[in-house]
Amino acid sequence: MKKKTAHIISHTHWDREWYLNSKYTNEWLIPFFNNLFRMFEKEPDYIFVLDGQMAMVEDYFEELDKHKYNVNEYKRQIRKYVKQNRLFIGPYYLQPDWQLLSEESLVRNFTYGIQAAKELGGAMNVGWMLDNFGQISQTTQLHKQFNLEGLFVWRGVEMDPNDVQSEFLWKSPDGTVLPSMYLLDSYRNVMRLAEHNDIMKDRVYDEVNKLSPFATTNQILLMNGYDQEMIPDDIQPYISNGKMDTEEFEIIQSNPVKYIRDVMEEKPDLKTLEGALYSGRFISVFPGVMSARMYLKLQNDEQQKALEKRVEPLSALVWALGGEYEQTQIKEAWKTLLKNHPHDSICGVSIDDVHTDMENRTRVVHMLTQSLTEQKLKELCSLIDTSNSATEDVKIVFNTSMQERSENVDFEDASYYVKDIPAMGYKLIEESDENDDKLQVDGLDISNKHIKVCFNSNGSFTILHKSSGKLFENLGIIEDRADTGDEYNYSYPDVDKIITSEHVEAQIEIVEQSDSKVIIRTQYDLELPESDAENHTCRSEKLRKLPLINYYTIESDSGIVKCKTHLRNTVKDHLMRVIFPSGVDTDIAYAGSPFDVVKRPIHIEDYDESSIPEDVKKVIIGAREAKPNTIFLNREFVDLNDGVDGLSVFSKGLPEYQVLNDDQIALTLFRSVGWIAKEINSRIGDAGPEIFTPDAQCLREMQFEYAVYPHEGNIEQAEVCQKSNIYNSDLISCTTDKHQGEIKTNKSYFSASDSLNTMKVTAIKRSEDGKSIIIRGYNSAEQSTKVSVNSAFKINKASLSNLLEEAQEELKLDKSAVSFDLASKKIFSMRLDIDREDLEMSKDCELIVDQNRNRESFEDYEYAAYVTEEDIQSEIERAEELKDRAHHPMWRRTALEAQLSAILARNRFNEVKTTELGYGLNEARVQRRVYDYIKQFKNPDAE
């Protein structure tokens, strides 16, 4: 019998921010790297993996610079060890949550990670997905298109409990397959071996014996590391030269690339798992992270779009016309935004200070994207000849999508219906175009040729889809229920009280009306329990008003009802959703996902815990979901259809949905909770530190945008993916002055279409090497489509590339057009080498970019208490109770978490008090100075 090989992979999993923010954890990097370099010097054969991410290396260099070290010296050291195949870096920029990000955010995470690693010797050639909370369907295609040869993955994997394997083939929807190593018993199963060297051999042998039944080859994976491990484990003296080998197996220190190659060299018979991996049966995927701190998801969505749908396409167009492409600034904006994307950050499962830092980062990105957008619009507007305009203030609309559009265009002083807005181009506006589908208004009933919308007294609405005759009733009811969970998971209390808007009396009025657009405004309050109560087992009897204002927009020649909800969240410990009954009989829900449309069963069988064998139970450590997940990701849309009729709900940055009662789409607006983690009903085991996080209650004003689209046919026939993408691609309206220019008043520069209308374009940018235009997208359909791309510029060469932007297939040109077949679910990147123009641009023309912002006044509605003295005292008492156990290894973590929680709670309380006292002090200073001038006329004390 061939000897088994146990591969020990030494590593650290570096949470840049989680229970502390990065200003503290970054201080650990210099001592960590010092320890690592000492280990390399001490043990010439030592090997280490830097968590698959480059952000920690960049942070390290920043810390070195801050402390006046010679950074280049340490870069040379890292490069040396990387070249020696002893230190493995990249391929990612950081460890993101893959579900909550846009397609292009995921691509840039690879791009900037591989670029940074290349400067230091090269990126690790495998994917390293140790702790992200569930896996998207296109994971393998993304990795393959970056020339990576395999994956390491933990969360989300599910197999038959009686046929579990520690290796499998993972297949993306397009057919791409990569070997994947399943971290069945986590990424820490042999952590800190040398620290307990007296039992080191026993631990290693025990893990090998536990994992051997699941191995498909003679290779066994042992993971030697944990979160923020500061001192690499000194294992070489105990395993070198076969010291720990037996007749049955040898023990080596290994690396991820070698491990995958050794496994595949044996040509194992591996089972194939397909698509998204999102099961919490063996280890939690924490579905509640999709709605925790929803404000972070919304802010991130806005800035992703600012980069993808404004800055990059406008910059690419300016570059093609002869101007500059601010690559350095764009990359800086992207990298700053990416630092909000680690799984503990964007998921909203950290301490409040971390998420405050995230909001500050987002503001920096916003300033960069706003400045770049205005700069590029000025340069473009300076080229446009507006001299024949009838008015001094010239209105222009820019369309950065790749298809022509006819829509209402809003300016701050007027709204216009504009036909045929050129694809990837612009149009001057002087008046509304003639509208062939004028809206008909009868009281609160509004109709066009596609739909009739009727509003009910409670603010909900009913849609009649005219061509099918299908009626969709009582849409838009708000549902509120208790959430006694934590940042990781929604959880139900022992006794809940569900409250809806079904029986409210809403104030309803038409606030805007024209032949092409009608806006309905509804307003009502919900009386909600102020918080949970009785140790999180029920909802409080004390009620507080939560105000909601909704705007519903119905437009001519559109079958979509656009919805916008404004609210002030005044209460705690609850989950708020908006409900859309479809009346559709189906067993499948379709939802957008990065580079895909995923279909999921609506009815999911419960787990049978008794079916899990004992040998599997021994290796599945960590928190688990007690029931199968029914809460899932939607990226831009979720759809229910039976092939004849269907209902889609589009959304802007709202990633969570659930199908209720077989046919109701529940779109989550937000969750309000108060802890990173605690004991809850919906999860087995602990998820993270038990730390008080009052900001996670989301006591703030928020705005949500979504839309309803009734349709005929399936999602492909109804063009759901394309229409939801257009809904998420706002036109840019701006006002400039009259001036001479070199280009005409209406122009399209690029356009793209496909035979099925199922292609989604995700990027229009300049290539990373600065030589070409890149157009990227994917085919959302389950069959191939023919793509056509047209350009106003002369195309010298067109080719399809991988995601590294390496040309792989040259395409045949037809003048300034190119076409190609795009297989089902395939991601494409097209390189266009064009003849750039050489036009003279200016930044001096006048420009006002219109901002469609509408802030409601909720000042009359008071919030529940943010942090109370009772909250602080409770945490202090918990810390005191555990203080005496802090010396015990099994209790030390819990005791220190309690101490940190008490400090953070007090800090948050003091912040509120500081704000209140500061405001009061300012008023007192003013009153004191006034007293100097009035004391001779009156005695203020007498008042």
Coordinates of N, CA and C in Angstrom, one line a residue, residues 119 159 181 344 359 463 582 636:
E119 N 4.8 42.4 -8.5 CA 5.9 43.3 -8.2 C 6.8 42.7 -7.1
M159 N -22.4 17.9 1.0 CA -22.4 16.6 0.3 C -23.3 15.7 1.1
M181 N -10.2 21.9 -3.0 CA -9.9 21.2 -1.7 C -10.8 21.7 -0.6
D344 N -15.6 40.3 6.9 CA -16.1 40.8 8.2 C -16.5 42.3 8.2
E359 N -17.6 53.8 6.7 CA -18.3 55.0 6.1 C -17.4 56.1 5.8
I463 N -51.3 45.8 -9.7 CA -51.0 46.0 -11.1 C -51.7 45.0 -12.0
S582 N -47.1 37.2 -5.8 CA -47.0 37.0 -7.3 C -48.2 36.3 -7.8
E636 N -29.6 42.6 -8.0 CA -30.4 43.5 -8.9 C -31.8 42.9 -9.1

